[in-house]
């Protein structure tokens, strides 16, 4: 598991490097395309996907990536352990150039996440975790320093960083705040005397709950398994979880339909 975690960290950092080359290029127009579901796709998504797959395919586990070919469920249901990847989570935030996008890599075993890595290229923040060793956050992690993974991990901070956060802090999507999510937030505001609402993009919302700076993240809008898997692994390793709206049934992975149900991170 340690070797797999280090490999996932390396893949995330190298993907971050590829993304930043495009993001920081003043002559880049991002080459925005539209996928079948009308969601945006950029050259950075493609480059990050290639970078990650080139590393992970050297393991014995198959790779399911948002930007790769979708394996038929008849074959995919035989996978007991596999990688699930979102090479650039928060493409809309990438296009807006607000820095709120991430690289997400997770290892799934028997339908549950057991290892996760999330890298925030612009902020140079690295979140990672496994069920075996807990969850961590490292700061000032340069994309090019993949050879210094041991050093990065030696100075990482154990999650959660904060316990008993006050005021009660709700984190929500910057680009997908639906009426149903808003209604849930209003119920929380009625329940708690002091409530703070933070809006941010990509899987950073799950990271904020895992590190303890947010108490809850409700998501009553469409997501895919690759959007949540890495964050779910980190949340689990930090003593949190991602539940369906009954707040007791955890999300499951490698379903025939890769869409997630609505969920709550807490």
Tab-separated table of C-alpha atoms in Angstrom:
chain	number	residue	atom	x	y	z
A	1	UNK	CA	0.000	0.000	0.000
A	2	UNK	CA	2.874	2.399	0.740
A	3	UNK	CA	4.340	1.877	-2.741
A	4	UNK	CA	0.946	2.419	-4.318
A	5	UNK	CA	0.414	5.596	-2.301
A	6	UNK	CA	3.799	6.977	-3.326
A	7	UNK	CA	3.060	6.139	-6.954
A	8	UNK	CA	-0.307	7.900	-6.763
A	9	UNK	CA	1.363	10.963	-5.223
A	10	UNK	CA	3.956	11.000	-8.004
A	11	UNK	CA	1.252	10.682	-10.647
A	12	UNK	CA	-0.738	13.548	-9.106
A	13	UNK	CA	2.316	15.816	-8.924
A	14	UNK	CA	3.339	15.090	-12.505
A	15	UNK	CA	-0.226	15.718	-13.667
A	16	UNK	CA	-0.193	18.979	-11.719
A	17	UNK	CA	2.963	19.984	-13.557
A	18	UNK	CA	1.343	19.266	-16.923
A	19	UNK	CA	-1.749	21.274	-15.964
A	20	UNK	CA	0.223	24.282	-14.740
A	21	UNK	CA	2.234	24.476	-17.966
A	22	UNK	CA	-1.022	25.189	-19.774
A	23	UNK	CA	-2.656	27.207	-16.989
A	24	UNK	CA	0.317	29.566	-16.623
A	25	UNK	CA	0.944	30.007	-20.352
A	26	UNK	CA	-0.263	33.529	-21.246
A	27	UNK	CA	-0.658	32.489	-24.879
A	28	UNK	CA	-2.854	29.484	-24.052
A	29	UNK	CA	-6.542	29.647	-24.960
A	30	UNK	CA	-7.130	26.359	-23.040
A	31	UNK	CA	-8.522	24.627	-26.169
A	32	UNK	CA	-11.980	24.152	-24.684
A	33	UNK	CA	-14.147	21.397	-26.163
A	34	UNK	CA	-17.564	20.096	-25.129
A	35	UNK	CA	-18.223	16.499	-24.112
A	36	UNK	CA	-21.463	14.627	-24.778
A	37	UNK	CA	-22.961	15.894	-21.513
A	38	UNK	CA	-21.963	19.480	-22.472
A	39	UNK	CA	-19.324	19.633	-19.725
A	40	UNK	CA	-16.067	21.338	-20.725
A	41	UNK	CA	-12.889	19.493	-21.726
A	42	UNK	CA	-9.503	21.178	-22.113
A	43	UNK	CA	-6.056	20.195	-23.311
A	44	UNK	CA	-5.003	20.207	-19.667
A	45	UNK	CA	-7.544	17.452	-18.885
A	46	UNK	CA	-6.077	15.346	-21.690
A	47	UNK	CA	-2.435	15.914	-20.735
A	48	UNK	CA	-3.110	15.141	-17.067
A	49	UNK	CA	-4.960	11.957	-18.045
A	50	UNK	CA	-2.062	10.703	-20.180
A	51	UNK	CA	0.471	11.523	-17.477
A	52	UNK	CA	-1.427	9.644	-14.770
A	53	UNK	CA	-2.342	6.597	-16.831
A	54	UNK	CA	1.248	6.183	-18.039
A	55	UNK	CA	2.319	5.710	-14.417
A	56	UNK	CA	-0.633	3.782	-12.990
A	57	UNK	CA	-0.846	1.278	-15.831
A	58	UNK	CA	2.475	-0.145	-14.602
A	59	UNK	CA	0.612	-1.597	-11.615
A	60	UNK	CA	-1.501	-4.729	-11.765
A	61	UNK	CA	-4.726	-2.740	-11.385
A	62	UNK	CA	-6.888	-1.324	-14.185
A	63	UNK	CA	-7.506	2.425	-14.428
A	64	UNK	CA	-10.915	4.070	-14.757
A	65	UNK	CA	-10.444	7.724	-15.739
A	66	UNK	CA	-12.992	10.393	-16.563
A	67	UNK	CA	-11.064	11.155	-19.735
A	68	UNK	CA	-10.417	7.537	-20.741
A	69	UNK	CA	-12.497	4.970	-22.581
A	70	UNK	CA	-15.306	3.686	-20.363
A	71	UNK	CA	-14.938	-0.061	-19.846
A	72	UNK	CA	-18.156	-2.051	-20.289
A	73	UNK	CA	-19.774	-2.983	-16.981
A	74	UNK	CA	-19.745	-6.664	-17.952
A	75	UNK	CA	-15.951	-6.519	-17.731
A	76	UNK	CA	-15.655	-3.794	-15.121
A	77	UNK	CA	-17.782	-5.632	-12.552
A	78	UNK	CA	-15.028	-8.258	-12.378
A	79	UNK	CA	-12.613	-5.652	-11.041
A	80	UNK	CA	-12.013	-6.218	-7.334
A	81	UNK	CA	-9.355	-3.513	-7.040
A	82	UNK	CA	-8.830	-0.640	-9.480
A	83	UNK	CA	-7.726	2.974	-9.813
A	84	UNK	CA	-10.297	5.700	-10.383
A	85	UNK	CA	-9.046	9.050	-11.606
A	86	UNK	CA	-10.275	12.558	-12.300
A	87	UNK	CA	-7.236	14.107	-13.998
A	88	UNK	CA	-8.567	17.649	-13.607
A	89	UNK	CA	-11.473	18.016	-11.208
A	90	UNK	CA	-13.032	21.450	-11.459
A	91	UNK	CA	-12.529	22.162	-15.156
A	92	UNK	CA	-14.971	25.076	-14.902
A	93	UNK	CA	-12.793	26.605	-12.177
A	94	UNK	CA	-9.709	25.944	-14.329
A	95	UNK	CA	-11.323	27.850	-17.194
A	96	UNK	CA	-12.221	30.700	-14.822
A	97	UNK	CA	-8.564	30.655	-13.687
A	98	UNK	CA	-9.495	30.874	-9.998
A	99	UNK	CA	-7.145	28.062	-8.937
A	100	UNK	CA	-9.880	25.913	-7.386
A	101	UNK	CA	-9.171	22.716	-9.296
A	102	UNK	CA	-7.499	19.471	-8.305
A	103	UNK	CA	-5.987	16.200	-9.479
A	104	UNK	CA	-7.847	13.233	-7.950
A	105	UNK	CA	-6.529	9.666	-7.757
A	106	UNK	CA	-8.050	6.857	-5.688
A	107	UNK	CA	-7.671	3.124	-5.256
A	108	UNK	CA	-10.947	1.228	-4.864
A	109	UNK	CA	-11.204	-2.223	-3.306
A	110	UNK	CA	-14.460	-4.183	-3.192
A	111	UNK	CA	-16.469	-1.051	-3.913
A	112	UNK	CA	-14.883	1.155	-1.248
A	113	UNK	CA	-12.014	3.664	-1.409
A	114	UNK	CA	-8.893	2.555	0.462
A	115	UNK	CA	-6.358	5.138	-0.743
A	116	UNK	CA	-6.695	8.667	-2.078
A	117	UNK	CA	-4.536	11.544	-3.314
A	118	UNK	CA	-5.694	15.070	-4.130
A	119	UNK	CA	-3.232	17.657	-5.397
A	120	UNK	CA	-4.064	21.363	-5.704
A	121	UNK	CA	-1.538	22.616	-8.296
A	122	UNK	CA	-2.033	26.374	-7.886
A	123	UNK	CA	-1.960	26.307	-4.076
A	124	UNK	CA	0.736	23.579	-4.052
A	125	UNK	CA	-1.246	21.676	-1.430
A	126	UNK	CA	-1.290	17.884	-1.258
A	127	UNK	CA	-3.912	15.823	0.550
A	128	UNK	CA	-3.511	12.081	0.828
A	129	UNK	CA	-4.707	9.215	2.959
A	130	UNK	CA	-5.165	5.497	3.352
A	131	UNK	CA	-7.183	3.380	5.731
A	132	UNK	CA	-3.939	1.879	7.009
A	133	UNK	CA	-2.075	5.071	7.899
A	134	UNK	CA	-4.556	7.941	8.219
A	135	UNK	CA	-4.957	11.219	6.328
A	136	UNK	CA	-2.470	14.041	5.824
A	137	UNK	CA	-1.995	17.468	4.275
A	138	UNK	CA	1.329	18.813	2.997
A	139	UNK	CA	1.987	22.446	2.070
A	140	UNK	CA	4.345	24.030	-0.457
A	141	UNK	CA	4.550	20.861	-2.559
A	142	UNK	CA	6.179	21.769	-5.849
A	143	UNK	CA	5.018	19.792	-8.901
A	144	UNK	CA	8.565	19.117	-10.088
A	145	UNK	CA	9.757	17.674	-6.788
A	146	UNK	CA	8.416	14.169	-7.327
A	147	UNK	CA	11.780	12.759	-6.236
A	148	UNK	CA	11.236	14.234	-2.776
A	149	UNK	CA	8.027	12.373	-1.895
A	150	UNK	CA	9.554	10.954	1.293
A	151	UNK	CA	10.537	14.461	2.405
A	152	UNK	CA	7.072	15.812	1.602
A	153	UNK	CA	5.406	13.063	3.605
A	154	UNK	CA	7.775	13.537	6.542
A	155	UNK	CA	6.513	17.098	7.077
A	156	UNK	CA	2.838	16.497	6.304
A	157	UNK	CA	0.234	17.343	8.935
A	158	UNK	CA	-2.142	14.693	10.263
A	159	UNK	CA	-5.838	15.277	9.575
A	160	UNK	CA	-8.110	16.517	10.944
A	161	UNK	CA	-6.238	19.721	11.721
A	162	UNK	CA	-9.221	21.271	13.517
A	163	UNK	CA	-11.807	19.655	15.775
A	164	UNK	CA	-15.064	21.179	16.935
A	165	UNK	CA	-15.024	23.967	14.363
A	166	UNK	CA	-17.085	27.061	15.283
A	167	UNK	CA	-19.125	28.623	13.918
A	168	UNK	CA	-20.760	25.609	12.300
A	169	UNK	CA	-19.277	25.730	8.805
A	170	UNK	CA	-21.021	24.497	5.677
A	171	UNK	CA	-19.079	24.149	2.448
A	172	UNK	CA	-20.923	24.152	-0.864
A	173	UNK	CA	-20.199	24.073	-4.573
A	174	UNK	CA	-19.239	27.318	-6.251
A	175	UNK	CA	-20.740	26.257	-9.597
A	176	UNK	CA	-23.527	23.790	-8.656
A	177	UNK	CA	-25.568	25.218	-5.766
A	178	UNK	CA	-29.000	23.732	-6.479
A	179	UNK	CA	-32.314	24.709	-4.817
A	180	UNK	CA	-32.312	21.370	-2.975
A	181	UNK	CA	-28.849	22.036	-1.563
A	182	UNK	CA	-29.910	25.553	-0.609
A	183	UNK	CA	-32.965	24.183	1.215
A	184	UNK	CA	-30.780	21.757	3.184
A	185	UNK	CA	-28.473	24.631	4.119
A	186	UNK	CA	-31.448	26.674	5.347
A	187	UNK	CA	-32.430	23.787	7.643
A	188	UNK	CA	-28.916	23.775	9.087
A	189	UNK	CA	-29.041	27.524	9.610
A	190	UNK	CA	-32.242	27.056	11.596
A	191	UNK	CA	-30.639	24.303	13.694
A	192	UNK	CA	-27.377	26.035	14.553
A	193	UNK	CA	-27.124	29.493	16.094
A	194	UNK	CA	-23.971	30.487	14.233
A	195	UNK	CA	-23.473	29.240	10.685
A	196	UNK	CA	-20.798	30.097	8.136
A	197	UNK	CA	-21.197	29.209	4.444
A	198	UNK	CA	-18.091	28.725	2.302
A	199	UNK	CA	-18.271	28.180	-1.464
A	200	UNK	CA	-15.372	26.570	-3.304
A	201	UNK	CA	-14.782	24.434	-6.381
A	202	UNK	CA	-13.813	20.806	-7.070
A	203	UNK	CA	-12.954	18.131	-4.475
A	204	UNK	CA	-11.543	20.860	-2.220
A	205	UNK	CA	-14.938	20.806	-0.496
A	206	UNK	CA	-14.367	17.258	0.720
A	207	UNK	CA	-10.828	18.194	1.775
A	208	UNK	CA	-12.134	21.023	3.954
A	209	UNK	CA	-14.369	18.597	5.838
A	210	UNK	CA	-11.541	16.059	6.153
A	211	UNK	CA	-9.197	18.668	7.609
A	212	UNK	CA	-11.874	19.985	9.963
A	213	UNK	CA	-12.190	23.552	8.698
A	214	UNK	CA	-15.725	22.703	7.538
A	215	UNK	CA	-18.288	20.605	9.384
A	216	UNK	CA	-20.428	19.418	6.499
A	217	UNK	CA	-20.672	19.399	2.712
A	218	UNK	CA	-24.128	18.653	1.251
A	219	UNK	CA	-24.277	17.870	-2.457
A	220	UNK	CA	-27.734	17.556	-3.988
A	221	UNK	CA	-26.574	17.779	-7.586
A	222	UNK	CA	-25.073	15.354	-10.131
A	223	UNK	CA	-21.563	13.978	-9.598
A	224	UNK	CA	-19.631	10.976	-10.856
A	225	UNK	CA	-17.657	8.380	-8.951
A	226	UNK	CA	-14.315	9.892	-10.031
A	227	UNK	CA	-15.406	13.228	-8.534
A	228	UNK	CA	-15.619	11.815	-5.014
A	229	UNK	CA	-13.447	8.680	-4.759
A	230	UNK	CA	-10.139	10.304	-3.768
A	231	UNK	CA	-11.800	12.702	-1.357
A	232	UNK	CA	-13.833	9.851	0.092
A	233	UNK	CA	-10.669	7.875	0.833
A	234	UNK	CA	-9.084	10.886	2.537
A	235	UNK	CA	-12.256	11.612	4.504
A	236	UNK	CA	-12.426	8.003	5.715
A	237	UNK	CA	-8.780	8.103	6.738
A	238	UNK	CA	-9.510	11.303	8.692
A	239	UNK	CA	-12.442	9.728	10.531
A	240	UNK	CA	-15.171	11.244	8.321
A	241	UNK	CA	-17.364	9.706	5.619
A	242	UNK	CA	-19.510	10.414	2.568
A	243	UNK	CA	-23.078	9.259	3.052
A	244	UNK	CA	-26.156	9.175	0.907
A	245	UNK	CA	-28.824	11.610	2.055
A	246	UNK	CA	-30.028	9.143	4.704
A	247	UNK	CA	-26.729	10.118	6.428
A	248	UNK	CA	-25.888	6.474	7.188
A	249	UNK	CA	-25.284	4.662	3.872
A	250	UNK	CA	-21.793	5.326	2.449
A	251	UNK	CA	-21.253	5.884	-1.264
A	252	UNK	CA	-20.245	2.790	-3.209
A	253	UNK	CA	-18.011	2.575	-6.271
A	254	UNK	CA	-17.877	0.637	-9.539
A	255	UNK	CA	-21.623	0.643	-9.968
A	256	UNK	CA	-23.123	-0.068	-13.379
A	257	UNK	CA	-24.217	3.575	-13.465
A	258	UNK	CA	-21.200	5.635	-12.390
A	259	UNK	CA	-23.321	8.568	-11.257
A	260	UNK	CA	-23.320	9.159	-7.510
A	261	UNK	CA	-26.551	9.611	-5.601
A	262	UNK	CA	-26.913	12.888	-3.730
A	263	UNK	CA	-24.644	12.849	-0.707
A	264	UNK	CA	-23.478	14.517	2.495
A	265	UNK	CA	-19.857	14.648	3.687
A	266	UNK	CA	-19.460	14.910	7.444
